[in-house]
Amino acid sequence: MQNYEDVLAEILIDAETLQARVRELGEQISKDYRDGNLLLICILRGGVPFMVDLSRHITSPHMMDFMAVTSYGAGRRESSGSARVTLDLQTDIRNKNVLLVEDIVDSGHTIASVLQLLETRQPLSLKVCALLDKPERREAHVPINYLGFSIPNKFVFGYGLDLDEYYRNLPFVGVVDLNKYKPSE
Ligand code: IMP
Ligand code: MG
């Protein structure tokens, strides 16, 4: 895989700006869920860095769980239609306040299918916290209750978001230069 500097067109959101916003979201969530009984659900793998950082700013007692989904009929970077659960939760969400934590809402299909599934398990409440939103790409209507940043329709990577599984570790969100990026075999 190439070094990230060789595929980076521009830094869209720098590390400091990201961390400041994550802190604000954590503070807001702490107020809204003062009573605890909160379960953060991270959608693997993109939501990991965001959820870990967010959690450190949430002062109300909370639990964490993880789930993984893949979208049907999806190209490598596009998602379409409904999603299939490949790793389910360990936690019984009945009577819990569930907050889904996602890296990005793009077409909206992933979150829409996860919400539909989790509703059937009768949580006390069910809300969405997304770091990024690409509103221009939306196909499925999904409520985003807590949002980090609304971004233009560009392919981004870093801070959980991958480019063919790489670069999730970067502390900023960058735009890919598709003329320079060479997908590995
Ligand atoms: P949706 O179902 O179209 O909303 O897809 C959301 C998923 O697609 C996200 O959880 C990401 O894994 C992936 N995705 C969408 N846009 C990007 C991007 O710009 N960079 C990296 N991954 C993306
Ligand atoms: Mg994802």
PDB file of C-alpha atoms and ligand atoms in Angstrom:
ATOM      1  CA  MET A   1       0.000   0.000   0.000  1.00  0.00           C
ATOM      2  CA  GLN A   2       1.196   3.515  -0.792  1.00  0.00           C
ATOM      3  CA  ASN A   3       2.015   5.981   1.960  1.00  0.00           C
ATOM      4  CA  TYR A   4      -0.944   8.189   2.696  1.00  0.00           C
ATOM      5  CA  GLU A   5       0.941  11.331   1.623  1.00  0.00           C
ATOM      6  CA  ASP A   6       1.009   9.930  -1.913  1.00  0.00           C
ATOM      7  CA  VAL A   7      -2.779   9.624  -2.184  1.00  0.00           C
ATOM      8  CA  LEU A   8      -3.863  12.637  -0.164  1.00  0.00           C
ATOM      9  CA  ALA A   9      -5.462  15.474  -2.141  1.00  0.00           C
ATOM     10  CA  GLU A  10      -6.163  17.620   0.914  1.00  0.00           C
ATOM     11  CA  ILE A  11      -6.862  17.402   4.620  1.00  0.00           C
ATOM     12  CA  LEU A  12     -10.579  18.048   4.980  1.00  0.00           C
ATOM     13  CA  ILE A  13     -10.813  18.023   8.799  1.00  0.00           C
ATOM     14  CA  ASP A  14      -7.635  18.265  10.838  1.00  0.00           C
ATOM     15  CA  ALA A  15      -6.993  16.369  14.060  1.00  0.00           C
ATOM     16  CA  GLU A  16      -7.532  19.344  16.341  1.00  0.00           C
ATOM     17  CA  THR A  17     -10.876  20.244  14.768  1.00  0.00           C
ATOM     18  CA  LEU A  18     -11.991  16.616  14.956  1.00  0.00           C
ATOM     19  CA  GLN A  19     -11.065  16.266  18.618  1.00  0.00           C
ATOM     20  CA  ALA A  20     -12.785  19.527  19.546  1.00  0.00           C
ATOM     21  CA  ARG A  21     -16.010  18.428  17.872  1.00  0.00           C
ATOM     22  CA  VAL A  22     -15.854  14.933  19.386  1.00  0.00           C
ATOM     23  CA  ARG A  23     -15.524  16.524  22.807  1.00  0.00           C
ATOM     24  CA  GLU A  24     -18.591  18.725  22.173  1.00  0.00           C
ATOM     25  CA  LEU A  25     -20.613  15.718  21.059  1.00  0.00           C
ATOM     26  CA  GLY A  26     -19.533  13.800  24.164  1.00  0.00           C
ATOM     27  CA  GLU A  27     -20.582  16.683  26.398  1.00  0.00           C
ATOM     28  CA  GLN A  28     -23.963  16.938  24.704  1.00  0.00           C
ATOM     29  CA  ILE A  29     -24.514  13.174  24.977  1.00  0.00           C
ATOM     30  CA  SER A  30     -23.530  13.275  28.673  1.00  0.00           C
ATOM     31  CA  LYS A  31     -26.265  15.857  29.299  1.00  0.00           C
ATOM     32  CA  ASP A  32     -28.889  14.040  27.255  1.00  0.00           C
ATOM     33  CA  TYR A  33     -28.212  10.672  28.889  1.00  0.00           C
ATOM     34  CA  ARG A  34     -27.655  11.841  32.459  1.00  0.00           C
ATOM     35  CA  ASP A  35     -29.616   8.877  33.784  1.00  0.00           C
ATOM     36  CA  GLY A  36     -27.200   6.331  32.354  1.00  0.00           C
ATOM     37  CA  ASN A  37     -28.504   2.999  31.054  1.00  0.00           C
ATOM     38  CA  LEU A  38     -26.731   3.971  27.846  1.00  0.00           C
ATOM     39  CA  LEU A  39     -25.307   1.484  25.377  1.00  0.00           C
ATOM     40  CA  LEU A  40     -22.986   2.728  22.637  1.00  0.00           C
ATOM     41  CA  ILE A  41     -23.018   0.448  19.612  1.00  0.00           C
ATOM     42  CA  CYS A  42     -20.107   0.800  17.261  1.00  0.00           C
ATOM     43  CA  ILE A  43     -20.543  -0.300  13.669  1.00  0.00           C
ATOM     44  CA  LEU A  44     -17.309  -2.031  12.768  1.00  0.00           C
ATOM     45  CA  ARG A  45     -14.853  -1.202  11.563  1.00  0.00           C
ATOM     46  CA  GLY A  46     -15.060   2.471  10.652  1.00  0.00           C
ATOM     47  CA  GLY A  47     -16.674   3.621  13.881  1.00  0.00           C
ATOM     48  CA  VAL A  48     -13.886   2.400  16.191  1.00  0.00           C
ATOM     49  CA  PRO A  49     -11.614   5.462  16.610  1.00  0.00           C
ATOM     50  CA  PHE A  50     -14.613   7.794  16.822  1.00  0.00           C
ATOM     51  CA  MET A  51     -16.435   5.709  19.430  1.00  0.00           C
ATOM     52  CA  VAL A  52     -13.340   5.271  21.585  1.00  0.00           C
ATOM     53  CA  ASP A  53     -12.602   9.010  21.595  1.00  0.00           C
ATOM     54  CA  LEU A  54     -16.275   9.920  22.058  1.00  0.00           C
ATOM     55  CA  SER A  55     -16.639   7.537  24.975  1.00  0.00           C
ATOM     56  CA  ARG A  56     -13.842   9.289  26.855  1.00  0.00           C
ATOM     57  CA  HIS A  57     -15.915  12.484  26.813  1.00  0.00           C
ATOM     58  CA  ILE A  58     -19.136  10.833  27.971  1.00  0.00           C
ATOM     59  CA  THR A  59     -19.389  11.228  31.716  1.00  0.00           C
ATOM     60  CA  SER A  60     -22.641   9.280  32.161  1.00  0.00           C
ATOM     61  CA  PRO A  61     -22.177   5.564  32.880  1.00  0.00           C
ATOM     62  CA  HIS A  62     -22.356   3.581  29.680  1.00  0.00           C
ATOM     63  CA  MET A  63     -21.619   0.239  28.073  1.00  0.00           C
ATOM     64  CA  MET A  64     -20.170  -0.560  24.652  1.00  0.00           C
ATOM     65  CA  ASP A  65     -20.917  -3.229  22.114  1.00  0.00           C
ATOM     66  CA  PHE A  66     -19.997  -3.831  18.506  1.00  0.00           C
ATOM     67  CA  MET A  67     -21.659  -5.060  15.376  1.00  0.00           C
ATOM     68  CA  ALA A  68     -20.577  -5.579  11.797  1.00  0.00           C
ATOM     69  CA  VAL A  69     -22.696  -5.418   8.655  1.00  0.00           C
ATOM     70  CA  THR A  70     -22.017  -5.741   4.961  1.00  0.00           C
ATOM     71  CA  SER A  71     -24.221  -4.322   2.287  1.00  0.00           C
ATOM     72  CA  TYR A  72     -25.742  -6.496  -0.397  1.00  0.00           C
ATOM     73  CA  GLY A  73     -24.753  -6.001  -4.004  1.00  0.00           C
ATOM     74  CA  ALA A  74     -22.212  -3.415  -2.979  1.00  0.00           C
ATOM     75  CA  GLY A  75     -19.181  -2.369  -4.929  1.00  0.00           C
ATOM     76  CA  ARG A  76     -16.117  -1.911  -2.782  1.00  0.00           C
ATOM     77  CA  ARG A  77     -16.827   1.698  -2.005  1.00  0.00           C
ATOM     78  CA  GLU A  78     -20.517   1.950  -2.589  1.00  0.00           C
ATOM     79  CA  SER A  79     -23.323   0.563  -0.553  1.00  0.00           C
ATOM     80  CA  SER A  80     -26.734  -0.238  -1.909  1.00  0.00           C
ATOM     81  CA  GLY A  81     -29.895  -1.877  -0.703  1.00  0.00           C
ATOM     82  CA  SER A  82     -30.090  -3.622   2.626  1.00  0.00           C
ATOM     83  CA  ALA A  83     -27.341  -4.777   4.947  1.00  0.00           C
ATOM     84  CA  ARG A  84     -26.532  -8.226   6.336  1.00  0.00           C
ATOM     85  CA  VAL A  85     -25.304  -8.654   9.900  1.00  0.00           C
ATOM     86  CA  THR A  86     -21.946 -10.455   9.977  1.00  0.00           C
ATOM     87  CA  LEU A  87     -21.274  -9.910  13.685  1.00  0.00           C
ATOM     88  CA  ASP A  88     -24.134  -9.451  16.095  1.00  0.00           C
ATOM     89  CA  LEU A  89     -24.282  -7.805  19.511  1.00  0.00           C
ATOM     90  CA  GLN A  90     -23.516  -9.628  22.752  1.00  0.00           C
ATOM     91  CA  THR A  91     -25.871  -7.359  24.682  1.00  0.00           C
ATOM     92  CA  ASP A  92     -29.616  -7.625  25.139  1.00  0.00           C
ATOM     93  CA  ILE A  93     -30.727  -4.112  24.158  1.00  0.00           C
ATOM     94  CA  ARG A  94     -34.256  -4.366  25.538  1.00  0.00           C
ATOM     95  CA  ASN A  95     -34.789  -1.523  28.011  1.00  0.00           C
ATOM     96  CA  LYS A  96     -31.519   0.170  27.126  1.00  0.00           C
ATOM     97  CA  ASN A  97     -30.925   3.575  25.617  1.00  0.00           C
ATOM     98  CA  VAL A  98     -29.064   2.690  22.458  1.00  0.00           C
ATOM     99  CA  LEU A  99     -26.811   5.102  20.605  1.00  0.00           C
ATOM    100  CA  LEU A 100     -25.474   3.831  17.287  1.00  0.00           C
ATOM    101  CA  VAL A 101     -22.040   5.224  16.478  1.00  0.00           C
ATOM    102  CA  GLU A 102     -21.016   5.349  12.812  1.00  0.00           C
ATOM    103  CA  ASP A 103     -18.133   6.878  10.908  1.00  0.00           C
ATOM    104  CA  ILE A 104     -20.178   8.197   7.990  1.00  0.00           C
ATOM    105  CA  VAL A 105     -23.698   8.212   6.617  1.00  0.00           C
ATOM    106  CA  ASP A 106     -23.477   8.070   2.847  1.00  0.00           C
ATOM    107  CA  SER A 107     -26.427   6.514   0.970  1.00  0.00           C
ATOM    108  CA  GLY A 108     -27.953   5.852   4.397  1.00  0.00           C
ATOM    109  CA  HIS A 109     -28.736   2.200   3.644  1.00  0.00           C
ATOM    110  CA  THR A 110     -26.407   0.769   6.291  1.00  0.00           C
ATOM    111  CA  ILE A 111     -27.852   2.792   9.153  1.00  0.00           C
ATOM    112  CA  ALA A 112     -31.399   2.377   7.869  1.00  0.00           C
ATOM    113  CA  SER A 113     -31.145  -1.430   7.941  1.00  0.00           C
ATOM    114  CA  VAL A 114     -29.395  -1.520  11.309  1.00  0.00           C
ATOM    115  CA  LEU A 115     -32.074   0.758  12.804  1.00  0.00           C
ATOM    116  CA  GLN A 116     -34.806  -1.440  11.371  1.00  0.00           C
ATOM    117  CA  LEU A 117     -33.246  -4.540  12.903  1.00  0.00           C
ATOM    118  CA  LEU A 118     -32.579  -3.008  16.315  1.00  0.00           C
ATOM    119  CA  GLU A 119     -36.121  -1.583  16.561  1.00  0.00           C
ATOM    120  CA  THR A 120     -37.466  -5.135  16.559  1.00  0.00           C
ATOM    121  CA  ARG A 121     -35.465  -5.802  19.754  1.00  0.00           C
ATOM    122  CA  GLN A 122     -37.376  -3.090  21.609  1.00  0.00           C
ATOM    123  CA  PRO A 123     -34.731  -0.804  23.080  1.00  0.00           C
ATOM    124  CA  LEU A 124     -35.922   1.976  25.365  1.00  0.00           C
ATOM    125  CA  SER A 125     -34.635   4.497  22.836  1.00  0.00           C
ATOM    126  CA  LEU A 126     -32.594   4.304  19.662  1.00  0.00           C
ATOM    127  CA  LYS A 127     -30.551   7.177  18.261  1.00  0.00           C
ATOM    128  CA  VAL A 128     -27.753   7.763  15.787  1.00  0.00           C
ATOM    129  CA  CYS A 129     -24.435   9.529  16.243  1.00  0.00           C
ATOM    130  CA  ALA A 130     -22.400   9.916  13.044  1.00  0.00           C
ATOM    131  CA  LEU A 131     -19.062  11.620  12.675  1.00  0.00           C
ATOM    132  CA  LEU A 132     -19.649  12.541   9.028  1.00  0.00           C
ATOM    133  CA  ASP A 133     -22.621  13.033   6.752  1.00  0.00           C
ATOM    134  CA  LYS A 134     -22.604  13.216   2.953  1.00  0.00           C
ATOM    135  CA  PRO A 135     -26.110  14.583   2.385  1.00  0.00           C
ATOM    136  CA  GLU A 136     -25.748  14.748  -1.415  1.00  0.00           C
ATOM    137  CA  ARG A 137     -25.510  10.973  -1.571  1.00  0.00           C
ATOM    138  CA  ARG A 138     -28.525  10.121   0.535  1.00  0.00           C
ATOM    139  CA  GLU A 139     -30.957   7.516  -0.810  1.00  0.00           C
ATOM    140  CA  ALA A 140     -32.543   6.220   2.403  1.00  0.00           C
ATOM    141  CA  HIS A 141     -33.968   8.645   4.924  1.00  0.00           C
ATOM    142  CA  VAL A 142     -32.209   8.304   8.286  1.00  0.00           C
ATOM    143  CA  PRO A 143     -32.347  10.548  11.329  1.00  0.00           C
ATOM    144  CA  ILE A 144     -28.918  11.669  12.537  1.00  0.00           C
ATOM    145  CA  ASN A 145     -29.375  12.804  16.117  1.00  0.00           C
ATOM    146  CA  TYR A 146     -25.749  13.767  16.734  1.00  0.00           C
ATOM    147  CA  LEU A 147     -23.551  14.817  13.841  1.00  0.00           C
ATOM    148  CA  GLY A 148     -19.889  15.761  13.733  1.00  0.00           C
ATOM    149  CA  PHE A 149     -19.559  17.311  10.285  1.00  0.00           C
ATOM    150  CA  SER A 150     -21.494  17.546   7.053  1.00  0.00           C
ATOM    151  CA  ILE A 151     -19.084  17.059   4.135  1.00  0.00           C
ATOM    152  CA  PRO A 152     -19.181  17.361   0.332  1.00  0.00           C
ATOM    153  CA  ASN A 153     -19.487  14.348  -1.948  1.00  0.00           C
ATOM    154  CA  LYS A 154     -15.826  13.322  -1.954  1.00  0.00           C
ATOM    155  CA  PHE A 155     -14.219  10.020  -1.023  1.00  0.00           C
ATOM    156  CA  VAL A 156     -12.492  10.503   2.327  1.00  0.00           C
ATOM    157  CA  PHE A 157     -10.199   8.439   4.538  1.00  0.00           C
ATOM    158  CA  GLY A 158      -8.656   8.517   7.991  1.00  0.00           C
ATOM    159  CA  TYR A 159     -10.063   8.550  11.539  1.00  0.00           C
ATOM    160  CA  GLY A 160     -11.781   5.204  10.994  1.00  0.00           C
ATOM    161  CA  LEU A 161     -12.553   5.578   7.310  1.00  0.00           C
ATOM    162  CA  ASP A 162     -10.567   3.298   5.066  1.00  0.00           C
ATOM    163  CA  LEU A 163      -9.178   3.182   1.611  1.00  0.00           C
ATOM    164  CA  ASP A 164      -9.242  -0.535   0.879  1.00  0.00           C
ATOM    165  CA  GLU A 165      -8.857  -1.200   4.613  1.00  0.00           C
ATOM    166  CA  TYR A 166      -5.810   1.043   5.109  1.00  0.00           C
ATOM    167  CA  TYR A 167      -5.374   4.437   6.770  1.00  0.00           C
ATOM    168  CA  ARG A 168      -8.079   4.025   9.438  1.00  0.00           C
ATOM    169  CA  ASN A 169      -5.474   5.034  12.014  1.00  0.00           C
ATOM    170  CA  LEU A 170      -4.852   8.548  10.705  1.00  0.00           C
ATOM    171  CA  PRO A 171      -5.864  11.290  13.151  1.00  0.00           C
ATOM    172  CA  PHE A 172      -7.440  13.495  10.451  1.00  0.00           C
ATOM    173  CA  VAL A 173      -9.985  13.096   7.650  1.00  0.00           C
ATOM    174  CA  GLY A 174      -8.430  13.499   4.209  1.00  0.00           C
ATOM    175  CA  VAL A 175      -9.694  13.511   0.631  1.00  0.00           C
ATOM    176  CA  VAL A 176      -8.336  10.856  -1.725  1.00  0.00           C
ATOM    177  CA  ASP A 177      -6.639  11.919  -4.922  1.00  0.00           C
ATOM    178  CA  LEU A 178      -8.101   9.282  -7.224  1.00  0.00           C
ATOM    179  CA  ASN A 179      -5.550  10.091  -9.930  1.00  0.00           C
ATOM    180  CA  LYS A 180      -2.728   9.096  -7.610  1.00  0.00           C
ATOM    181  CA  TYR A 181      -4.272   6.175  -5.765  1.00  0.00           C
ATOM    182  CA  LYS A 182      -3.319   2.774  -7.199  1.00  0.00           C
ATOM    183  CA  PRO A 183      -5.476  -0.016  -5.752  1.00  0.00           C
ATOM    184  CA  SER A 184      -3.277  -2.978  -4.797  1.00  0.00           C
ATOM    185  CA  GLU A 185      -3.897  -6.382  -6.420  1.00  0.00           C
TER     186      GLU A 185
HETATM  187  P1  IMP B   1     -24.059   3.910   3.388  1.00  0.00           P
HETATM  188  O1  IMP B   1     -24.801   2.642   3.629  1.00  0.00           O
HETATM  189  O2  IMP B   1     -24.007   4.264   1.925  1.00  0.00           O
HETATM  190  O3  IMP B   1     -24.546   5.063   4.207  1.00  0.00           O
HETATM  191  O4  IMP B   1     -22.569   3.565   3.672  1.00  0.00           O
HETATM  192  C1  IMP B   1     -21.895   3.858   4.748  1.00  0.00           C
HETATM  193  C2  IMP B   1     -20.587   3.106   4.757  1.00  0.00           C
HETATM  194  O5  IMP B   1     -19.862   3.242   3.530  1.00  0.00           O
HETATM  195  C3  IMP B   1     -19.740   3.735   5.814  1.00  0.00           C
HETATM  196  O6  IMP B   1     -19.947   3.107   7.043  1.00  0.00           O
HETATM  197  C4  IMP B   1     -18.347   3.573   5.278  1.00  0.00           C
HETATM  198  O7  IMP B   1     -17.843   2.331   5.705  1.00  0.00           O
HETATM  199  C5  IMP B   1     -18.502   3.541   3.785  1.00  0.00           C
HETATM  200  N1  IMP B   1     -18.166   4.865   3.187  1.00  0.00           N
HETATM  201  C6  IMP B   1     -19.007   5.751   2.642  1.00  0.00           C
HETATM  202  N2  IMP B   1     -18.370   6.830   2.189  1.00  0.00           N
HETATM  203  C7  IMP B   1     -17.069   6.626   2.482  1.00  0.00           C
HETATM  204  C8  IMP B   1     -15.875   7.418   2.265  1.00  0.00           C
HETATM  205  O8  IMP B   1     -15.872   8.549   1.716  1.00  0.00           O
HETATM  206  N3  IMP B   1     -14.713   6.863   2.705  1.00  0.00           N
HETATM  207  C9  IMP B   1     -14.665   5.648   3.318  1.00  0.00           C
HETATM  208  N4  IMP B   1     -15.732   4.898   3.534  1.00  0.00           N
HETATM  209  C10 IMP B   1     -16.933   5.373   3.110  1.00  0.00           C
HETATM  210 MG    MG B   2     -18.479   1.943   8.069  1.00  0.00          MG
END
